C-alpha positions as CSV (number, residue, x, y, z in Angstrom):
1,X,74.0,207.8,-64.9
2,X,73.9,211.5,-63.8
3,X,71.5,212.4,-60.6
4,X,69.0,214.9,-63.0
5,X,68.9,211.5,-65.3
6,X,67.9,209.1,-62.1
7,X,65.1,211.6,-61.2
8,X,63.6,211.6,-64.3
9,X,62.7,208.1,-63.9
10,X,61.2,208.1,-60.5
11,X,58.0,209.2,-59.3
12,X,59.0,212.3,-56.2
13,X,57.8,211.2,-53.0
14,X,55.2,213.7,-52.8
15,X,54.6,217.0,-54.2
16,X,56.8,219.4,-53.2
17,X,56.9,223.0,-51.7
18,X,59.6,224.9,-50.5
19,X,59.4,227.7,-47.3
20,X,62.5,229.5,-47.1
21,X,62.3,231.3,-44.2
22,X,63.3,235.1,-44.3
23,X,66.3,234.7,-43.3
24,X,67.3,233.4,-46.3
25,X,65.0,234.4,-48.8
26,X,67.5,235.0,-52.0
27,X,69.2,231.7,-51.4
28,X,65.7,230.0,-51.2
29,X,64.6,231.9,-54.8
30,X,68.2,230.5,-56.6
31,X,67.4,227.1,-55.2
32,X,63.5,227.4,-56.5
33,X,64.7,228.6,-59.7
34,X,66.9,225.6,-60.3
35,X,64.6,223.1,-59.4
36,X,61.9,224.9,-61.9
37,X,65.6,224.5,-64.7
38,X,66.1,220.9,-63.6
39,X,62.5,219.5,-64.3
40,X,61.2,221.9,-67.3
41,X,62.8,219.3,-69.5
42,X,61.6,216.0,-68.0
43,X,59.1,213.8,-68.0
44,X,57.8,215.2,-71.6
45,X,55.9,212.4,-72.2
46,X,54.4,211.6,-69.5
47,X,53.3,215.3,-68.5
48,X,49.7,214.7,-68.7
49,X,49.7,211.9,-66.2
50,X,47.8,212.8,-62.9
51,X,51.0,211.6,-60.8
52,X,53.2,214.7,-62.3
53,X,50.1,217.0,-62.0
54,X,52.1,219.4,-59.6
55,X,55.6,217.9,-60.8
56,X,56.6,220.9,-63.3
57,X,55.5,224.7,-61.9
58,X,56.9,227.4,-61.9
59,X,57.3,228.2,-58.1
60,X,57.8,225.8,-55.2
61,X,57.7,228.0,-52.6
62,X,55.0,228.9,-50.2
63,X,54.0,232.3,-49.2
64,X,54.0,232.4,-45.1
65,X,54.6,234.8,-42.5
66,X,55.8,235.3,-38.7
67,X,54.1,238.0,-37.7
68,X,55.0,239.4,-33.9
69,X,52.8,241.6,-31.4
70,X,53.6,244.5,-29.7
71,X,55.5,242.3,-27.0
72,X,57.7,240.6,-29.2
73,X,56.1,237.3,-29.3
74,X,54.9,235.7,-32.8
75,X,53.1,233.0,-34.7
76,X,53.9,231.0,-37.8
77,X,51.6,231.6,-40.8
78,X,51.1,229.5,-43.8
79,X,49.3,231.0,-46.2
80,X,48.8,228.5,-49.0
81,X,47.6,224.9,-48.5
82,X,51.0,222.2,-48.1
83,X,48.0,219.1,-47.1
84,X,49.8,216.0,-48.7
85,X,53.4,217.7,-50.0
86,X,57.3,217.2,-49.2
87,X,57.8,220.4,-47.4
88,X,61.3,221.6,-47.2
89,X,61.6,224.6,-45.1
90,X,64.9,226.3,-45.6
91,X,66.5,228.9,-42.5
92,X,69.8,231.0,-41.8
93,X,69.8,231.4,-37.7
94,X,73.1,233.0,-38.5
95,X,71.5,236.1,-39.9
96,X,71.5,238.9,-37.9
97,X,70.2,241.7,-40.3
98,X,66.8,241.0,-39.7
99,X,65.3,243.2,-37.1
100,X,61.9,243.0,-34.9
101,X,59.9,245.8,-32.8
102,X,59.2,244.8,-29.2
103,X,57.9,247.3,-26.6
104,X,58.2,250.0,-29.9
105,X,62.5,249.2,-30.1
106,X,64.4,247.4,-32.9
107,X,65.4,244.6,-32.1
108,X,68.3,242.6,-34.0
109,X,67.2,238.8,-34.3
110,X,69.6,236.2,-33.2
111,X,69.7,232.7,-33.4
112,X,67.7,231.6,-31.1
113,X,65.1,234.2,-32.4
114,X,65.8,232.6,-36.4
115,X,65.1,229.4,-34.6
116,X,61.8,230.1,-32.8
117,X,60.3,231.1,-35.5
118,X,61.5,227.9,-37.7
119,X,59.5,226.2,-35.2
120,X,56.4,228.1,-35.7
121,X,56.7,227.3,-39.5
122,X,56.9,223.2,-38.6
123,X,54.4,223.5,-36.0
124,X,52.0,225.3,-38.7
125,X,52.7,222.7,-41.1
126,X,52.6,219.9,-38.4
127,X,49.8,217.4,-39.9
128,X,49.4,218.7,-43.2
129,X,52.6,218.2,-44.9
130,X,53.1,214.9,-45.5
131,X,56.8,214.6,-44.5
132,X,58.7,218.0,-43.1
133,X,62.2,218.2,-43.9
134,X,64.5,221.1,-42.1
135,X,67.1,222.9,-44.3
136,X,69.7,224.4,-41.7
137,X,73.1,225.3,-43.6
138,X,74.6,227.0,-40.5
139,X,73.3,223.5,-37.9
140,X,71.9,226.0,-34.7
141,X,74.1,225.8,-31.9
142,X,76.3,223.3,-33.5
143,X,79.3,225.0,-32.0
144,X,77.5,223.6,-28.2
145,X,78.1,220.1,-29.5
146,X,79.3,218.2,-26.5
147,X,79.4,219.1,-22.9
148,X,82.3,220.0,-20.3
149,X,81.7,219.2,-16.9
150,X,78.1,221.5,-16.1
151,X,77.3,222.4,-19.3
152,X,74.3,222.2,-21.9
153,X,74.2,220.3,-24.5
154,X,72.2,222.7,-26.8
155,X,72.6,220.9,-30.3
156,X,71.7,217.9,-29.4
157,X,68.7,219.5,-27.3
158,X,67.7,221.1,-30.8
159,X,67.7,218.4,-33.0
160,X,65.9,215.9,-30.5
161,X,63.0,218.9,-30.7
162,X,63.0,219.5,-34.2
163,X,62.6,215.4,-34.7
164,X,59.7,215.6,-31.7
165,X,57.9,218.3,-33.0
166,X,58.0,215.8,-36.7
167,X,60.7,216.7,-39.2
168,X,62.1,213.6,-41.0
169,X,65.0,214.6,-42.0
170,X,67.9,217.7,-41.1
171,X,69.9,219.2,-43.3
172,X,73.2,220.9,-42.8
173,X,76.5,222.0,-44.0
174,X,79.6,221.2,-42.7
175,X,78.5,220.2,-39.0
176,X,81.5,221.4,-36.2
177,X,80.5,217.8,-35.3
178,X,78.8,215.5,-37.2
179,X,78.4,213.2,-34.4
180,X,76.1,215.3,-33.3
181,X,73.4,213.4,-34.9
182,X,74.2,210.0,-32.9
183,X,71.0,212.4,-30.5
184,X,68.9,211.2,-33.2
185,X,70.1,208.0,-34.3
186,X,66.4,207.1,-36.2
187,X,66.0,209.8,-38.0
188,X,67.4,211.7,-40.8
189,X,70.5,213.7,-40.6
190,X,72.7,214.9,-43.3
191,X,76.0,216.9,-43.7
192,X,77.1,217.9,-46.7
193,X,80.5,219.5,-47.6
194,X,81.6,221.9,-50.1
195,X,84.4,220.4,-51.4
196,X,84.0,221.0,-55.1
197,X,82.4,224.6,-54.8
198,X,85.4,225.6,-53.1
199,X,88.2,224.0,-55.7
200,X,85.6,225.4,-58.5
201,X,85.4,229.0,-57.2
202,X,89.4,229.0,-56.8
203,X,90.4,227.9,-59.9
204,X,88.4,230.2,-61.5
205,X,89.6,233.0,-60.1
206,X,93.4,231.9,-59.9
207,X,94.0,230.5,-62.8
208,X,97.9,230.7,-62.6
209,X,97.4,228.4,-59.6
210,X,99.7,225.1,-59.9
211,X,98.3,222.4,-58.3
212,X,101.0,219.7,-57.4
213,X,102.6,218.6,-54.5
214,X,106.0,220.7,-55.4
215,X,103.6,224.4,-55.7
216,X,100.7,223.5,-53.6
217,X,100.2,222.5,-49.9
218,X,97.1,222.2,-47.9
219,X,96.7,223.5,-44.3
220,X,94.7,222.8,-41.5
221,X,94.4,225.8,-38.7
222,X,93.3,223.2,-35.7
223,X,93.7,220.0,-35.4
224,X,89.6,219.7,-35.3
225,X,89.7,220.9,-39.1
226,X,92.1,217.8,-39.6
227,X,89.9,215.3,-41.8
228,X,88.9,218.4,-44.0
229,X,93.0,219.1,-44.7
230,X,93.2,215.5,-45.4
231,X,90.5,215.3,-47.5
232,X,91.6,218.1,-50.2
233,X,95.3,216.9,-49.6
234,X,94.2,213.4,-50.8
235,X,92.0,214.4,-53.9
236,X,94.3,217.3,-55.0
237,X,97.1,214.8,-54.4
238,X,99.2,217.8,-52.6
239,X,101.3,218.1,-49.1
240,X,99.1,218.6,-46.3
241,X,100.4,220.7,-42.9
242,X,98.9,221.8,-39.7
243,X,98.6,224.0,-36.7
244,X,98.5,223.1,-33.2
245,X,96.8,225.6,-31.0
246,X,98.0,225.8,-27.4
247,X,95.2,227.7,-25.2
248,X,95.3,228.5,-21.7
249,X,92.6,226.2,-20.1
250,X,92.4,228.0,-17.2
251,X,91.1,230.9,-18.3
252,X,87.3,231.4,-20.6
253,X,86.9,234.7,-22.6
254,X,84.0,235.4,-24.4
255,X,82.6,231.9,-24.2
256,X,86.1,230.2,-25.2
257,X,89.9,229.3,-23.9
258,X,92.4,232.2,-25.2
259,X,94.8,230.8,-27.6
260,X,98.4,231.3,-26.5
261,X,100.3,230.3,-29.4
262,X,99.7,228.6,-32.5
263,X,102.9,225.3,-33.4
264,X,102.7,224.6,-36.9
265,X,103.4,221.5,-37.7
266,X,104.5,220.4,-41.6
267,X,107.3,220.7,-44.5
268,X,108.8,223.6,-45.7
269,X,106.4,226.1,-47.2
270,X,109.0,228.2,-49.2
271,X,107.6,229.3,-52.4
272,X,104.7,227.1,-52.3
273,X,101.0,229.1,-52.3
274,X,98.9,227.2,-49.4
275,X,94.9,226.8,-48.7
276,X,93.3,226.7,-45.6
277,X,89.9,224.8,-45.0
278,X,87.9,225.1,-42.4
279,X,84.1,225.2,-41.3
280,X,84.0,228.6,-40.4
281,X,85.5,232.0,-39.7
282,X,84.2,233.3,-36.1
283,X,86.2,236.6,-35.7
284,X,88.8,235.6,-37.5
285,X,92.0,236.2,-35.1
286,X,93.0,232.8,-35.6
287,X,93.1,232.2,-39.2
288,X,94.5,235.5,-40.0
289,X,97.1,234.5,-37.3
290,X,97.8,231.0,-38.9
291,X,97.9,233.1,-42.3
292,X,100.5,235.1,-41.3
293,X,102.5,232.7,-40.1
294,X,102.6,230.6,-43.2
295,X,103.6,233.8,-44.9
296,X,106.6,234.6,-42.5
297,X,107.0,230.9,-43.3
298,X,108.0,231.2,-46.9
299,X,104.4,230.9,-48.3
300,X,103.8,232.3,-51.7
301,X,99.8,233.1,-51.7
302,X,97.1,231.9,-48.4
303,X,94.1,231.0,-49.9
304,X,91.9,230.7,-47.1
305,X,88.7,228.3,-47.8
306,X,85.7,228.5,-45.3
307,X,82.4,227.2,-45.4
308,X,80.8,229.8,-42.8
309,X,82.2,233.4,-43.3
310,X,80.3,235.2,-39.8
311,X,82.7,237.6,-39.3
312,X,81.7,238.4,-35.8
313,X,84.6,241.5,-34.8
314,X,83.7,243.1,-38.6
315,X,86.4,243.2,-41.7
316,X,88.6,245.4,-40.2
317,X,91.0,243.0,-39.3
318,X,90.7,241.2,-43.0
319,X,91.4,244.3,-44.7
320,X,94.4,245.4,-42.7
321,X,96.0,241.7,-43.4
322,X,95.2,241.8,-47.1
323,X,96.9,245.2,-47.1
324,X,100.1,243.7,-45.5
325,X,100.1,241.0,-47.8
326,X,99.2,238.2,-45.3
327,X,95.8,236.7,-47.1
328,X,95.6,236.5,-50.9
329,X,92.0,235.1,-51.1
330,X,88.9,234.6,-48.9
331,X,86.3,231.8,-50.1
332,X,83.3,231.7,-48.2
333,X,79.6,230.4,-49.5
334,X,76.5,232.0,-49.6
335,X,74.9,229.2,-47.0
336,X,74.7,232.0,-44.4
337,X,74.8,235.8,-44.4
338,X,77.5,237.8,-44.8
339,X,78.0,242.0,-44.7
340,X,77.1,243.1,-48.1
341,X,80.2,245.6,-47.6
342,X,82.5,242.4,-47.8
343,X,81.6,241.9,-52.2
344,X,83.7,244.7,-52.8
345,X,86.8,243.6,-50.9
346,X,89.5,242.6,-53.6
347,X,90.3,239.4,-51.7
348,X,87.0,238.1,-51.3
349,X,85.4,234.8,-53.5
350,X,81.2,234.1,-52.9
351,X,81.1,230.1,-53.6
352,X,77.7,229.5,-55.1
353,X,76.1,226.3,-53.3
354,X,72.5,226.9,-54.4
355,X,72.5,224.7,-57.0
356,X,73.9,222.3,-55.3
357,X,71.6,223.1,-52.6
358,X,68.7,222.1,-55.5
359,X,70.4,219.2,-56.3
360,X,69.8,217.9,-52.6
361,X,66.3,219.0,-52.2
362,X,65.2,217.4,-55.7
363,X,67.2,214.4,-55.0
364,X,65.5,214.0,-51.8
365,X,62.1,214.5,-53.0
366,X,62.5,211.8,-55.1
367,X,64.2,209.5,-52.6
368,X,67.0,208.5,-54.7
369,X,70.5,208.1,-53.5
370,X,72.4,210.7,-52.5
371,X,75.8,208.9,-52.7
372,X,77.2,211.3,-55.3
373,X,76.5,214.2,-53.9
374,X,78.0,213.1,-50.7
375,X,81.3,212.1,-52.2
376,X,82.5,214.6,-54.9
377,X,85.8,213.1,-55.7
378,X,84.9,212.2,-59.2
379,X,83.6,215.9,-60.1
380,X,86.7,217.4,-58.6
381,X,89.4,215.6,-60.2
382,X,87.9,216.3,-63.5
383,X,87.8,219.8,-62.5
384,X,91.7,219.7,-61.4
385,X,92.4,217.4,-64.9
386,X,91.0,220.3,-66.7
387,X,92.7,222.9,-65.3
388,X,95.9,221.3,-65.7
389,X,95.4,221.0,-68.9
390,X,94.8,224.8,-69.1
391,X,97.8,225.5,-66.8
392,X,100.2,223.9,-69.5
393,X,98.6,225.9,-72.0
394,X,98.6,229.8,-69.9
């Protein structure tokens, strides 16, 4: 039995309304949009019942607003009644087009700004809604997951407030470390991976692309992006390799160890295209590094596959390795913001995750499992059966 076919025999939890935050407001409309696809054709005949009297509408989300004073500060707005619904209140901290005037200057909002104002939205809603659940693709400061001699432990900080100030449940994406949520042990905390989107969005776009172990090989660019590598090696039944990244402990610039070399470690790569997975693309330097080492290796085509594209040091760099012939393709999602400059680049892939976004927030509002959504395997070897079976025929 699909998921849409569970939910259309179980009553949602409560009625539900969506916020998505500004920061995300074109991902928060596809997601919206789906849900409003997925339930126009259930519950037919049972329409007229007072339980599905806000089940089928044509927008979930709320109108709200975060207006600031001259000083900078703000407050959270609601403008429409949530008294009694499932509120999911969706946010990109990692979106720093969005500008505020304080003391008459633009100012460009980071994350901590993107996540101040998410709590103005939950503390608006706080005793109205009857259960508050947080949407957070890119998990705020998730990169400050564990602590190093005097250090803060600012995730964990985070998610103990967001659970004090009453969410139930956390939603993220690919979490640098999903043990993150052993700070909140009683509550809800997911992580989802975009497994299939990524395989999906490849394929279609290389279709020449000959996935077996003797054409294809997986790569890891750290050894903390290991148990992604392994699972893609495992599912696309494929070679799986690895780099080793030697840094100079001694030394912190810009917030991090230099890296002095990168030792790959894996079989021979001659004539075989490769993919790269990771969670995210920072500046960059080191996957386009491990890129072009796998080509000077023998590599046919680097496919790099990332869930977070933040490009922090611009596209500079990705354009002047594309042009050398370093990086054949760069998948990123659409769970965070990304330069609008970067749609026009020849290498670069958009992964669509809002409807599987949808998929989540219906399947929680209707507190079914979630099993399948966790553990794609079965989608994405039909996907791969497929396109071998189109391969044969090109």
């Amino acid at each position: 039995m699909s998921t849409i076919e569970q939910l259309e025999k179980i009553l949602p939890y409560a009625p539900l309304k969506i916020v998505s935050m500004d920061s995300c407001l074109e991902l928060g409309r596809r997601v919206n949009n789906y849900i409003v696809s997925f339930r126009e054709n259930t519950v037919s005949e049972v329409k007229e019942s007072p339980l599905y009297v806000n089940y089928r509408v044509q927008n979930y989300l709320v109108d709200y607003a975060c207006p600031r004073f001259g000083t900078g500060e703000a407050k959270g707005h609601i403008k429409e009644s949530v008294r009694g619904t499932d509120l999911f209140i969706i946010t990109d901290v990692g979106n720093y087009s969005l500008t505020y005037t304080m003391f008459g200057r633009q100012n460009r909002m980071s994350p901590d700004d993107h996540y101040q104002d998410l709590k103005r939205i939950i503390s608006a809603a706080t005793g109205k809604a009857k259960r508050i659940n947080v949407v957070m693709p890119f998990l705020y400061e998730s990169r400050q997951h564990k602590r190093t001699k005097r250090e803060s432990l600012d995730c964990a900080i985070a998610l103990r407030e967001l659970i004090d100030m009453g969410v139930n449940n956390i939603i993220t994406f690919d979490a640098h470390d999903p043990r993150v949520q052993n700070s909140i042990p009683l509550n809800g905390f997911d992580s989802f991976n975009p497994s299939y989107q990524f395989i999906k969005a490849l394929l279609r776009n290389v279709p020449d692309l000959n996935v077996d172990k003797n054409h294809l090989m997986i790569i890891s660019p750290d050894e903390g992006a290991m148990h992604r590598a392994v699972y893609f090696s495992n599912v696309m039944s494929v070679e799986m390799g690895m780099f080793y990244k030697r840094r100079d402990y001694s030394t912190i610039i810009n917030g991090k160890n230099p890296i002095v070399a990168h030792e790959f470690l894996g079989d021979s790569l001659t004539n075989k295209d490769v993919i790269i997975v990771d969670d995210m693309i920072s500046s960059g330097d080191s996957m386009l590094e491990a890129a072009k080492m796998l080509k000077e290796r023998g590599a046919k085509r680097v496919f790099v596959c990332t869930t977070f594209g933040l490009f922090t040091s611009g596209l500079d760099a990705f354009d002047d390795y594309y042009n050398k012939g370093y990086l054949d393709k760069l998948i990123t999602t659409n769970l965070t913001y990304v330069p609008p400059a970067i749609h026009d680049k020849p290498y670069y892939i958009q992964a669509d995750m809002s409807k599987f976004l949808a998929l989540i927030v219906d399947s929680i509002n209707h507190d079914v499992t979630i099993g399948k959504v966790l553990n794609p395997t079965a989608k994405i070897r039909a996907l791969l059966e497929k396109h071998r079976e189109q391969f044969l025929n090109l």
